[in-house]
Amino acid sequence: AQKVTQAQTEISVVEKEDVTLDCVYETRDTTYYLFWYKQPPSGELVFLIRRNSFDEQNEISGRYSWNFQKSTSSFNFTITASQVVDSAVYFCALSEAETSGSRLTFGEGTQLTVNP
Amino acid sequence: DADVTQTPRNRITKTGKRIMLECSQTKGHDRMYWYRQDPGLGLRLIYYSFDVKDINKGEISDGYSVSRQAQAKFSLSLESAIPNQTALYFCATSDPPGASGRGNEQFFGPGTRLTVL
């Protein structure tokens, strides 16, 4: 069965610090998809990124970057020069293409607080 | 206008009452999902539907039922609400993997906060 672990329940940083959110996953499928979502205090879920299992290229989007390593089953998310507006709960999620009909399994989330 | 809408946004009800939460989407996606979010537990899948005639149970379907009235509409019902169904409920939609050259990322509605007293 698929599983996602976000070991960091809460992280608190000061503005402009870099912060990395960890995500470790378990799957028996060879084809799968990994996602990050942001949930700000307003409550909506915002899609940030999708990564396919066959594409291990890291990705950078502005202050956000993602490091996907199949060897360690990890898909970590780094925010560079954090800002107060980055304060939110961040969820990592996994979708198996073959065995689970592309349903998403979410980690428990990491609450990030960026203090001014 | 929002692509995925949910009604109501907030609801307080009493134990034993029947409740329906509605979801509509304008994204043209075939796949729709219902999740609940509880503090510290992330999101858990209740039901999902890959098209109007295809409805499947998720990991926590007991106490819930769904109806896919059309491609764009997917309703979640609590036949007899109980207090431990107090939660934030999300509807989501997606394409299948690879459709239109995109992946199967899910797009979420704004959520319905349900309180069962």
JSON list of C-alpha atoms in Angstrom, two decimals:
[
{"chain": "A", "resi": 1, "resn": "ALA", "atom": "CA", "xyz": [0.00, 0.00, 0.00]},
{"chain": "A", "resi": 2, "resn": "GLN", "atom": "CA", "xyz": [1.14, 3.50, -0.66]},
{"chain": "A", "resi": 3, "resn": "LYS", "atom": "CA", "xyz": [2.23, 5.70, 2.21]},
{"chain": "A", "resi": 4, "resn": "VAL", "atom": "CA", "xyz": [3.57, 9.21, 2.64]},
{"chain": "A", "resi": 5, "resn": "THR", "atom": "CA", "xyz": [5.46, 10.37, 5.70]},
{"chain": "A", "resi": 6, "resn": "GLN", "atom": "CA", "xyz": [6.11, 13.96, 6.62]},
{"chain": "A", "resi": 7, "resn": "ALA", "atom": "CA", "xyz": [8.08, 13.62, 9.81]},
{"chain": "A", "resi": 8, "resn": "GLN", "atom": "CA", "xyz": [8.18, 17.34, 10.56]},
{"chain": "A", "resi": 9, "resn": "THR", "atom": "CA", "xyz": [4.88, 18.27, 12.16]},
{"chain": "A", "resi": 10, "resn": "GLU", "atom": "CA", "xyz": [5.79, 21.92, 12.70]},
{"chain": "A", "resi": 11, "resn": "ILE", "atom": "CA", "xyz": [8.65, 24.14, 11.60]},
{"chain": "A", "resi": 12, "resn": "SER", "atom": "CA", "xyz": [9.24, 27.71, 12.68]},
{"chain": "A", "resi": 13, "resn": "VAL", "atom": "CA", "xyz": [11.75, 29.99, 10.97]},
{"chain": "A", "resi": 14, "resn": "VAL", "atom": "CA", "xyz": [12.58, 33.65, 10.78]},
{"chain": "A", "resi": 15, "resn": "GLU", "atom": "CA", "xyz": [11.92, 35.52, 7.58]},
{"chain": "A", "resi": 16, "resn": "LYS", "atom": "CA", "xyz": [14.67, 35.17, 4.95]},
{"chain": "A", "resi": 17, "resn": "GLU", "atom": "CA", "xyz": [15.85, 31.82, 6.28]},
{"chain": "A", "resi": 18, "resn": "ASP", "atom": "CA", "xyz": [15.88, 28.84, 3.94]},
{"chain": "A", "resi": 19, "resn": "VAL", "atom": "CA", "xyz": [13.71, 25.92, 5.00]},
{"chain": "A", "resi": 20, "resn": "THR", "atom": "CA", "xyz": [13.36, 22.36, 3.74]},
{"chain": "A", "resi": 21, "resn": "LEU", "atom": "CA", "xyz": [10.24, 20.27, 4.18]},
{"chain": "A", "resi": 22, "resn": "ASP", "atom": "CA", "xyz": [10.85, 16.54, 4.09]},
{"chain": "A", "resi": 23, "resn": "CYS", "atom": "CA", "xyz": [8.70, 13.93, 2.38]},
{"chain": "A", "resi": 24, "resn": "VAL", "atom": "CA", "xyz": [9.35, 10.20, 2.27]},
{"chain": "A", "resi": 25, "resn": "TYR", "atom": "CA", "xyz": [7.08, 7.83, 0.37]},
{"chain": "A", "resi": 26, "resn": "GLU", "atom": "CA", "xyz": [6.46, 4.12, -0.02]},
{"chain": "A", "resi": 27, "resn": "THR", "atom": "CA", "xyz": [5.08, 2.45, -3.11]},
{"chain": "A", "resi": 28, "resn": "ARG", "atom": "CA", "xyz": [5.37, -0.82, -5.00]},
{"chain": "A", "resi": 29, "resn": "ASP", "atom": "CA", "xyz": [4.38, 0.69, -8.33]},
{"chain": "A", "resi": 30, "resn": "THR", "atom": "CA", "xyz": [7.03, 1.57, -10.89]},
{"chain": "A", "resi": 31, "resn": "THR", "atom": "CA", "xyz": [4.94, 4.41, -12.23]},
{"chain": "A", "resi": 32, "resn": "TYR", "atom": "CA", "xyz": [3.74, 6.96, -9.74]},
{"chain": "A", "resi": 33, "resn": "TYR", "atom": "CA", "xyz": [3.31, 10.68, -9.21]},
{"chain": "A", "resi": 34, "resn": "LEU", "atom": "CA", "xyz": [4.35, 12.92, -6.36]},
{"chain": "A", "resi": 35, "resn": "PHE", "atom": "CA", "xyz": [2.74, 16.22, -5.46]},
{"chain": "A", "resi": 36, "resn": "TRP", "atom": "CA", "xyz": [3.08, 19.13, -3.09]},
{"chain": "A", "resi": 37, "resn": "TYR", "atom": "CA", "xyz": [0.10, 21.20, -1.99]},
{"chain": "A", "resi": 38, "resn": "LYS", "atom": "CA", "xyz": [-0.03, 24.35, 0.13]},
{"chain": "A", "resi": 39, "resn": "GLN", "atom": "CA", "xyz": [-2.86, 25.09, 2.56]},
{"chain": "A", "resi": 40, "resn": "PRO", "atom": "CA", "xyz": [-2.68, 28.71, 3.77]},
{"chain": "A", "resi": 41, "resn": "PRO", "atom": "CA", "xyz": [-4.62, 29.86, 6.85]},
{"chain": "A", "resi": 42, "resn": "SER", "atom": "CA", "xyz": [-7.62, 30.61, 4.63]},
{"chain": "A", "resi": 43, "resn": "GLY", "atom": "CA", "xyz": [-8.02, 26.84, 4.19]},
{"chain": "A", "resi": 44, "resn": "GLU", "atom": "CA", "xyz": [-7.94, 26.24, 0.45]},
{"chain": "A", "resi": 45, "resn": "LEU", "atom": "CA", "xyz": [-5.56, 23.68, -1.05]},
{"chain": "A", "resi": 46, "resn": "VAL", "atom": "CA", "xyz": [-3.22, 25.04, -3.69]},
{"chain": "A", "resi": 47, "resn": "PHE", "atom": "CA", "xyz": [-1.41, 22.73, -6.10]},
{"chain": "A", "resi": 48, "resn": "LEU", "atom": "CA", "xyz": [2.33, 23.50, -6.24]},
{"chain": "A", "resi": 49, "resn": "ILE", "atom": "CA", "xyz": [4.04, 20.78, -8.24]},
{"chain": "A", "resi": 50, "resn": "ARG", "atom": "CA", "xyz": [3.74, 17.31, -9.75]},
{"chain": "A", "resi": 51, "resn": "ARG", "atom": "CA", "xyz": [6.67, 15.00, -10.41]},
{"chain": "A", "resi": 52, "resn": "ASN", "atom": "CA", "xyz": [6.51, 11.75, -12.39]},
{"chain": "A", "resi": 53, "resn": "SER", "atom": "CA", "xyz": [8.45, 8.74, -11.17]},
{"chain": "A", "resi": 54, "resn": "PHE", "atom": "CA", "xyz": [10.40, 8.52, -14.41]},
{"chain": "A", "resi": 55, "resn": "ASP", "atom": "CA", "xyz": [11.62, 12.11, -14.19]},
{"chain": "A", "resi": 56, "resn": "GLU", "atom": "CA", "xyz": [14.17, 12.66, -11.46]},
{"chain": "A", "resi": 57, "resn": "GLN", "atom": "CA", "xyz": [15.13, 16.13, -12.55]},
{"chain": "A", "resi": 58, "resn": "ASN", "atom": "CA", "xyz": [14.99, 18.64, -9.77]},
{"chain": "A", "resi": 59, "resn": "GLU", "atom": "CA", "xyz": [12.87, 21.69, -10.31]},
{"chain": "A", "resi": 60, "resn": "ILE", "atom": "CA", "xyz": [13.12, 25.31, -9.34]},
{"chain": "A", "resi": 61, "resn": "SER", "atom": "CA", "xyz": [10.31, 27.81, -9.48]},
{"chain": "A", "resi": 62, "resn": "GLY", "atom": "CA", "xyz": [11.25, 31.17, -8.06]},
{"chain": "A", "resi": 63, "resn": "ARG", "atom": "CA", "xyz": [12.03, 30.69, -4.38]},
{"chain": "A", "resi": 64, "resn": "TYR", "atom": "CA", "xyz": [10.71, 27.12, -4.45]},
{"chain": "A", "resi": 65, "resn": "SER", "atom": "CA", "xyz": [12.73, 24.07, -5.35]},
{"chain": "A", "resi": 66, "resn": "TRP", "atom": "CA", "xyz": [12.09, 20.36, -5.20]},
{"chain": "A", "resi": 67, "resn": "ASN", "atom": "CA", "xyz": [14.56, 17.52, -4.86]},
{"chain": "A", "resi": 68, "resn": "PHE", "atom": "CA", "xyz": [13.32, 14.11, -5.99]},
{"chain": "A", "resi": 69, "resn": "GLN", "atom": "CA", "xyz": [15.51, 11.11, -5.17]},
{"chain": "A", "resi": 70, "resn": "LYS", "atom": "CA", "xyz": [14.17, 7.66, -6.01]},
{"chain": "A", "resi": 71, "resn": "SER", "atom": "CA", "xyz": [17.12, 6.01, -4.27]},
{"chain": "A", "resi": 72, "resn": "THR", "atom": "CA", "xyz": [15.92, 7.32, -0.91]},
{"chain": "A", "resi": 73, "resn": "SER", "atom": "CA", "xyz": [12.20, 7.56, -1.82]},
{"chain": "A", "resi": 74, "resn": "SER", "atom": "CA", "xyz": [12.19, 11.22, -0.96]},
{"chain": "A", "resi": 75, "resn": "PHE", "atom": "CA", "xyz": [10.66, 14.31, -2.51]},
{"chain": "A", "resi": 76, "resn": "ASN", "atom": "CA", "xyz": [11.81, 17.27, -0.45]},
{"chain": "A", "resi": 77, "resn": "PHE", "atom": "CA", "xyz": [10.67, 20.86, -0.83]},
{"chain": "A", "resi": 78, "resn": "THR", "atom": "CA", "xyz": [12.90, 23.86, -0.14]},
{"chain": "A", "resi": 79, "resn": "ILE", "atom": "CA", "xyz": [11.82, 27.45, 0.22]},
{"chain": "A", "resi": 80, "resn": "THR", "atom": "CA", "xyz": [14.65, 29.91, -0.18]},
{"chain": "A", "resi": 81, "resn": "ALA", "atom": "CA", "xyz": [14.56, 33.26, 1.59]},
{"chain": "A", "resi": 82, "resn": "SER", "atom": "CA", "xyz": [11.27, 32.47, 3.29]},
{"chain": "A", "resi": 83, "resn": "GLN", "atom": "CA", "xyz": [8.59, 35.11, 3.66]},
{"chain": "A", "resi": 84, "resn": "VAL", "atom": "CA", "xyz": [5.71, 35.52, 6.09]},
{"chain": "A", "resi": 85, "resn": "VAL", "atom": "CA", "xyz": [3.29, 34.71, 3.27]},
{"chain": "A", "resi": 86, "resn": "ASP", "atom": "CA", "xyz": [4.85, 31.25, 3.05]},
{"chain": "A", "resi": 87, "resn": "SER", "atom": "CA", "xyz": [3.27, 30.41, 6.40]},
{"chain": "A", "resi": 88, "resn": "ALA", "atom": "CA", "xyz": [0.93, 27.50, 5.71]},
{"chain": "A", "resi": 89, "resn": "VAL", "atom": "CA", "xyz": [0.49, 23.78, 6.03]},
{"chain": "A", "resi": 90, "resn": "TYR", "atom": "CA", "xyz": [2.28, 21.92, 3.27]},
{"chain": "A", "resi": 91, "resn": "PHE", "atom": "CA", "xyz": [1.18, 18.48, 2.15]},
{"chain": "A", "resi": 92, "resn": "CYS", "atom": "CA", "xyz": [3.12, 15.94, 0.16]},
{"chain": "A", "resi": 93, "resn": "ALA", "atom": "CA", "xyz": [1.01, 13.38, -1.73]},
{"chain": "A", "resi": 94, "resn": "LEU", "atom": "CA", "xyz": [1.52, 10.22, -3.77]},
{"chain": "A", "resi": 95, "resn": "SER", "atom": "CA", "xyz": [-0.53, 8.68, -6.56]},
{"chain": "A", "resi": 96, "resn": "GLU", "atom": "CA", "xyz": [0.15, 5.21, -7.88]},
{"chain": "A", "resi": 97, "resn": "ALA", "atom": "CA", "xyz": [-0.70, 4.84, -11.54]},
{"chain": "A", "resi": 98, "resn": "GLU", "atom": "CA", "xyz": [-1.33, 1.10, -11.56]},
{"chain": "A", "resi": 99, "resn": "THR", "atom": "CA", "xyz": [-2.62, -0.20, -8.26]},
{"chain": "A", "resi": 100, "resn": "SER", "atom": "CA", "xyz": [-4.69, 2.56, -6.76]},
{"chain": "A", "resi": 101, "resn": "GLY", "atom": "CA", "xyz": [-6.37, 4.12, -9.74]},
{"chain": "A", "resi": 102, "resn": "SER", "atom": "CA", "xyz": [-4.49, 7.35, -9.32]},
{"chain": "A", "resi": 103, "resn": "ARG", "atom": "CA", "xyz": [-5.97, 8.12, -5.94]},
{"chain": "A", "resi": 104, "resn": "LEU", "atom": "CA", "xyz": [-3.94, 10.51, -3.83]},
{"chain": "A", "resi": 105, "resn": "THR", "atom": "CA", "xyz": [-2.49, 9.49, -0.48]},
{"chain": "A", "resi": 106, "resn": "PHE", "atom": "CA", "xyz": [-1.50, 12.50, 1.58]},
{"chain": "A", "resi": 107, "resn": "GLY", "atom": "CA", "xyz": [1.08, 12.89, 4.28]},
{"chain": "A", "resi": 108, "resn": "GLU", "atom": "CA", "xyz": [-0.05, 14.42, 7.53]},
{"chain": "A", "resi": 109, "resn": "GLY", "atom": "CA", "xyz": [1.29, 17.82, 6.61]},
{"chain": "A", "resi": 110, "resn": "THR", "atom": "CA", "xyz": [3.95, 20.18, 7.93]},
{"chain": "A", "resi": 111, "resn": "GLN", "atom": "CA", "xyz": [2.89, 23.43, 9.53]},
{"chain": "A", "resi": 112, "resn": "LEU", "atom": "CA", "xyz": [5.38, 26.10, 8.49]},
{"chain": "A", "resi": 113, "resn": "THR", "atom": "CA", "xyz": [5.43, 29.35, 10.39]},
{"chain": "A", "resi": 114, "resn": "VAL", "atom": "CA", "xyz": [7.61, 32.17, 9.09]},
{"chain": "A", "resi": 115, "resn": "ASN", "atom": "CA", "xyz": [8.10, 34.88, 11.66]},
{"chain": "A", "resi": 116, "resn": "PRO", "atom": "CA", "xyz": [8.96, 38.47, 10.74]},
{"chain": "B", "resi": 1, "resn": "ASP", "atom": "CA", "xyz": [-15.15, 32.32, -11.16]},
{"chain": "B", "resi": 2, "resn": "ALA", "atom": "CA", "xyz": [-13.84, 29.35, -9.20]},
{"chain": "B", "resi": 3, "resn": "ASP", "atom": "CA", "xyz": [-13.31, 26.16, -11.17]},
{"chain": "B", "resi": 4, "resn": "VAL", "atom": "CA", "xyz": [-14.43, 23.90, -8.32]},
{"chain": "B", "resi": 5, "resn": "THR", "atom": "CA", "xyz": [-17.20, 25.11, -6.04]},
{"chain": "B", "resi": 6, "resn": "GLN", "atom": "CA", "xyz": [-18.66, 23.60, -2.91]},
{"chain": "B", "resi": 7, "resn": "THR", "atom": "CA", "xyz": [-21.90, 24.34, -1.13]},
{"chain": "B", "resi": 8, "resn": "PRO", "atom": "CA", "xyz": [-22.49, 25.04, 1.65]},
{"chain": "B", "resi": 9, "resn": "ARG", "atom": "CA", "xyz": [-19.20, 26.49, 2.89]},
{"chain": "B", "resi": 10, "resn": "ASN", "atom": "CA", "xyz": [-20.17, 26.05, 6.51]},
{"chain": "B", "resi": 11, "resn": "ARG", "atom": "CA", "xyz": [-22.83, 23.90, 8.13]},
{"chain": "B", "resi": 12, "resn": "ILE", "atom": "CA", "xyz": [-23.80, 23.13, 11.69]},
{"chain": "B", "resi": 13, "resn": "THR", "atom": "CA", "xyz": [-26.18, 20.26, 12.21]},
{"chain": "B", "resi": 14, "resn": "LYS", "atom": "CA", "xyz": [-27.39, 17.87, 14.87]},
{"chain": "B", "resi": 15, "resn": "THR", "atom": "CA", "xyz": [-26.75, 14.20, 15.38]},
{"chain": "B", "resi": 16, "resn": "GLY", "atom": "CA", "xyz": [-29.03, 12.04, 13.26]},
{"chain": "B", "resi": 17, "resn": "LYS", "atom": "CA", "xyz": [-29.77, 14.62, 10.60]},
{"chain": "B", "resi": 18, "resn": "ARG", "atom": "CA", "xyz": [-29.25, 13.94, 6.90]},
{"chain": "B", "resi": 19, "resn": "ILE", "atom": "CA", "xyz": [-26.78, 16.27, 5.26]},
{"chain": "B", "resi": 20, "resn": "MET", "atom": "CA", "xyz": [-25.79, 16.74, 1.63]},
{"chain": "B", "resi": 21, "resn": "LEU", "atom": "CA", "xyz": [-22.65, 18.51, 0.49]},
{"chain": "B", "resi": 22, "resn": "GLU", "atom": "CA", "xyz": [-22.51, 19.53, -3.14]},
{"chain": "B", "resi": 23, "resn": "CYS", "atom": "CA", "xyz": [-19.63, 19.99, -5.54]},
{"chain": "B", "resi": 24, "resn": "SER", "atom": "CA", "xyz": [-19.63, 21.46, -9.03]},
{"chain": "B", "resi": 25, "resn": "GLN", "atom": "CA", "xyz": [-16.77, 21.95, -11.44]},
{"chain": "B", "resi": 26, "resn": "THR", "atom": "CA", "xyz": [-16.19, 23.80, -14.68]},
{"chain": "B", "resi": 27, "resn": "LYS", "atom": "CA", "xyz": [-12.79, 22.26, -15.45]},
{"chain": "B", "resi": 28, "resn": "GLY", "atom": "CA", "xyz": [-14.25, 19.57, -17.68]},
{"chain": "B", "resi": 29, "resn": "HIS", "atom": "CA", "xyz": [-12.56, 16.81, -15.69]},
{"chain": "B", "resi": 30, "resn": "ASP", "atom": "CA", "xyz": [-14.03, 13.33, -15.62]},
{"chain": "B", "resi": 31, "resn": "ARG", "atom": "CA", "xyz": [-12.61, 12.40, -12.23]},
{"chain": "B", "resi": 32, "resn": "MET", "atom": "CA", "xyz": [-14.03, 13.73, -8.98]},
{"chain": "B", "resi": 33, "resn": "TYR", "atom": "CA", "xyz": [-13.18, 13.01, -5.35]},
{"chain": "B", "resi": 34, "resn": "TRP", "atom": "CA", "xyz": [-14.39, 13.66, -1.82]},
{"chain": "B", "resi": 35, "resn": "TYR", "atom": "CA", "xyz": [-11.93, 13.98, 1.07]},
{"chain": "B", "resi": 36, "resn": "ARG", "atom": "CA", "xyz": [-12.19, 14.84, 4.71]},
{"chain": "B", "resi": 37, "resn": "GLN", "atom": "CA", "xyz": [-9.52, 16.65, 6.67]},
{"chain": "B", "resi": 38, "resn": "ASP", "atom": "CA", "xyz": [-9.06, 16.22, 10.40]},
{"chain": "B", "resi": 39, "resn": "PRO", "atom": "CA", "xyz": [-6.37, 17.98, 12.42]},
{"chain": "B", "resi": 40, "resn": "GLY", "atom": "CA", "xyz": [-3.13, 16.02, 12.36]},
{"chain": "B", "resi": 41, "resn": "LEU", "atom": "CA", "xyz": [-4.44, 13.42, 9.93]},
{"chain": "B", "resi": 42, "resn": "GLY", "atom": "CA", "xyz": [-4.03, 15.10, 6.57]},
{"chain": "B", "resi": 43, "resn": "LEU", "atom": "CA", "xyz": [-6.68, 14.40, 3.96]},
{"chain": "B", "resi": 44, "resn": "ARG", "atom": "CA", "xyz": [-8.37, 11.03, 3.66]},
{"chain": "B", "resi": 45, "resn": "LEU", "atom": "CA", "xyz": [-10.33, 9.82, 0.66]},
{"chain": "B", "resi": 46, "resn": "ILE", "atom": "CA", "xyz": [-14.03, 9.09, 1.18]},
{"chain": "B", "resi": 47, "resn": "TYR", "atom": "CA", "xyz": [-15.27, 8.32, -2.35]},
{"chain": "B", "resi": 48, "resn": "TYR", "atom": "CA", "xyz": [-14.11, 8.88, -5.89]},
{"chain": "B", "resi": 49, "resn": "SER", "atom": "CA", "xyz": [-15.66, 8.73, -9.33]},
{"chain": "B", "resi": 50, "resn": "PHE", "atom": "CA", "xyz": [-13.89, 8.33, -12.65]},
{"chain": "B", "resi": 51, "resn": "ASP", "atom": "CA", "xyz": [-17.01, 9.06, -14.66]},
{"chain": "B", "resi": 52, "resn": "VAL", "atom": "CA", "xyz": [-20.77, 9.28, -14.18]},
{"chain": "B", "resi": 53, "resn": "LYS", "atom": "CA", "xyz": [-21.19, 5.50, -14.05]},
{"chain": "B", "resi": 54, "resn": "ASP", "atom": "CA", "xyz": [-18.06, 4.70, -12.07]},
{"chain": "B", "resi": 55, "resn": "ILE", "atom": "CA", "xyz": [-18.13, 5.32, -8.31]},
{"chain": "B", "resi": 56, "resn": "ASN", "atom": "CA", "xyz": [-15.70, 3.78, -5.85]},
{"chain": "B", "resi": 57, "resn": "LYS", "atom": "CA", "xyz": [-15.20, 3.71, -2.12]},
{"chain": "B", "resi": 58, "resn": "GLY", "atom": "CA", "xyz": [-12.15, 5.32, -0.62]},
{"chain": "B", "resi": 59, "resn": "GLU", "atom": "CA", "xyz": [-10.45, 4.50, 2.64]},
{"chain": "B", "resi": 60, "resn": "ILE", "atom": "CA", "xyz": [-13.15, 5.91, 4.96]},
{"chain": "B", "resi": 61, "resn": "SER", "atom": "CA", "xyz": [-16.51, 5.49, 3.17]},
{"chain": "B", "resi": 62, "resn": "ASP", "atom": "CA", "xyz": [-18.53, 4.13, 6.11]},
{"chain": "B", "resi": 63, "resn": "GLY", "atom": "CA", "xyz": [-21.33, 6.51, 7.04]},
{"chain": "B", "resi": 64, "resn": "TYR", "atom": "CA", "xyz": [-21.19, 8.32, 3.70]},
{"chain": "B", "resi": 65, "resn": "SER", "atom": "CA", "xyz": [-22.78, 7.95, 0.28]},
{"chain": "B", "resi": 66, "resn": "VAL", "atom": "CA", "xyz": [-22.29, 9.81, -2.99]},
{"chain": "B", "resi": 67, "resn": "SER", "atom": "CA", "xyz": [-24.13, 10.65, -6.17]},
{"chain": "B", "resi": 68, "resn": "ARG", "atom": "CA", "xyz": [-22.61, 11.65, -9.49]},
{"chain": "B", "resi": 69, "resn": "GLN", "atom": "CA", "xyz": [-25.47, 13.50, -11.10]},
{"chain": "B", "resi": 70, "resn": "ALA", "atom": "CA", "xyz": [-23.48, 14.67, -14.11]},
{"chain": "B", "resi": 71, "resn": "GLN", "atom": "CA", "xyz": [-19.90, 15.01, -15.22]},
{"chain": "B", "resi": 72, "resn": "ALA", "atom": "CA", "xyz": [-19.74, 18.33, -13.43]},
{"chain": "B", "resi": 73, "resn": "LYS", "atom": "CA", "xyz": [-21.56, 17.43, -10.19]},
{"chain": "B", "resi": 74, "resn": "PHE", "atom": "CA", "xyz": [-20.65, 15.11, -7.35]},
{"chain": "B", "resi": 75, "resn": "SER", "atom": "CA", "xyz": [-22.57, 15.13, -4.06]},
{"chain": "B", "resi": 76, "resn": "LEU", "atom": "CA", "xyz": [-21.64, 13.66, -0.71]},
{"chain": "B", "resi": 77, "resn": "SER", "atom": "CA", "xyz": [-24.35, 12.63, 1.76]},
{"chain": "B", "resi": 78, "resn": "LEU", "atom": "CA", "xyz": [-24.25, 11.82, 5.42]},
{"chain": "B", "resi": 79, "resn": "GLU", "atom": "CA", "xyz": [-27.43, 9.82, 5.96]},
{"chain": "B", "resi": 80, "resn": "SER", "atom": "CA", "xyz": [-27.39, 10.15, 9.74]},
{"chain": "B", "resi": 81, "resn": "ALA", "atom": "CA", "xyz": [-24.71, 12.55, 10.89]},
{"chain": "B", "resi": 82, "resn": "ILE", "atom": "CA", "xyz": [-22.67, 11.80, 14.00]},
{"chain": "B", "resi": 83, "resn": "PRO", "atom": "CA", "xyz": [-20.27, 14.06, 15.93]},
{"chain": "B", "resi": 84, "resn": "ASN", "atom": "CA", "xyz": [-17.11, 12.30, 14.73]},
{"chain": "B", "resi": 85, "resn": "GLN", "atom": "CA", "xyz": [-18.01, 13.36, 11.20]},
{"chain": "B", "resi": 86, "resn": "THR", "atom": "CA", "xyz": [-17.21, 16.91, 12.22]},
{"chain": "B", "resi": 87, "resn": "ALA", "atom": "CA", "xyz": [-14.43, 17.86, 9.79]},
{"chain": "B", "resi": 88, "resn": "LEU", "atom": "CA", "xyz": [-13.42, 19.94, 6.81]},
{"chain": "B", "resi": 89, "resn": "TYR", "atom": "CA", "xyz": [-14.63, 18.33, 3.59]},
{"chain": "B", "resi": 90, "resn": "PHE", "atom": "CA", "xyz": [-12.99, 18.87, 0.23]},
{"chain": "B", "resi": 91, "resn": "CYS", "atom": "CA", "xyz": [-14.08, 18.05, -3.27]},
{"chain": "B", "resi": 92, "resn": "ALA", "atom": "CA", "xyz": [-11.43, 17.67, -5.97]},
{"chain": "B", "resi": 93, "resn": "THR", "atom": "CA", "xyz": [-11.24, 17.01, -9.69]},
{"chain": "B", "resi": 94, "resn": "SER", "atom": "CA", "xyz": [-8.57, 15.72, -12.04]},
{"chain": "B", "resi": 95, "resn": "ASP", "atom": "CA", "xyz": [-7.77, 14.39, -15.47]},
{"chain": "B", "resi": 96, "resn": "PRO", "atom": "CA", "xyz": [-6.45, 10.86, -15.82]},
{"chain": "B", "resi": 97, "resn": "PRO", "atom": "CA", "xyz": [-2.66, 10.58, -16.01]},
{"chain": "B", "resi": 98, "resn": "GLY", "atom": "CA", "xyz": [-1.35, 11.58, -19.39]},
{"chain": "B", "resi": 99, "resn": "ALA", "atom": "CA", "xyz": [-4.56, 13.17, -20.65]},
{"chain": "B", "resi": 100, "resn": "SER", "atom": "CA", "xyz": [-3.93, 16.33, -22.64]},
{"chain": "B", "resi": 101, "resn": "GLY", "atom": "CA", "xyz": [-0.24, 15.94, -21.90]},
{"chain": "B", "resi": 102, "resn": "ARG", "atom": "CA", "xyz": [-0.77, 16.68, -18.23]},
{"chain": "B", "resi": 103, "resn": "GLY", "atom": "CA", "xyz": [-0.49, 14.66, -15.08]},
{"chain": "B", "resi": 104, "resn": "ASN", "atom": "CA", "xyz": [-3.25, 13.76, -12.70]},
{"chain": "B", "resi": 105, "resn": "GLU", "atom": "CA", "xyz": [-2.88, 16.62, -10.26]},
{"chain": "B", "resi": 106, "resn": "GLN", "atom": "CA", "xyz": [-6.08, 17.24, -8.38]},
{"chain": "B", "resi": 107, "resn": "PHE", "atom": "CA", "xyz": [-7.70, 20.64, -8.08]},
{"chain": "B", "resi": 108, "resn": "PHE", "atom": "CA", "xyz": [-9.61, 21.31, -4.90]},
{"chain": "B", "resi": 109, "resn": "GLY", "atom": "CA", "xyz": [-12.70, 23.24, -4.00]},
{"chain": "B", "resi": 110, "resn": "PRO", "atom": "CA", "xyz": [-12.64, 25.72, -1.11]},
{"chain": "B", "resi": 111, "resn": "GLY", "atom": "CA", "xyz": [-13.90, 23.19, 1.41]},
{"chain": "B", "resi": 112, "resn": "THR", "atom": "CA", "xyz": [-17.02, 22.78, 3.56]},
{"chain": "B", "resi": 113, "resn": "ARG", "atom": "CA", "xyz": [-16.66, 23.04, 7.31]},
{"chain": "B", "resi": 114, "resn": "LEU", "atom": "CA", "xyz": [-19.18, 20.67, 8.86]},
{"chain": "B", "resi": 115, "resn": "THR", "atom": "CA", "xyz": [-19.95, 20.57, 12.57]},
{"chain": "B", "resi": 116, "resn": "VAL", "atom": "CA", "xyz": [-22.18, 17.85, 13.98]},
{"chain": "B", "resi": 117, "resn": "LEU", "atom": "CA", "xyz": [-23.46, 18.58, 17.46]}
]
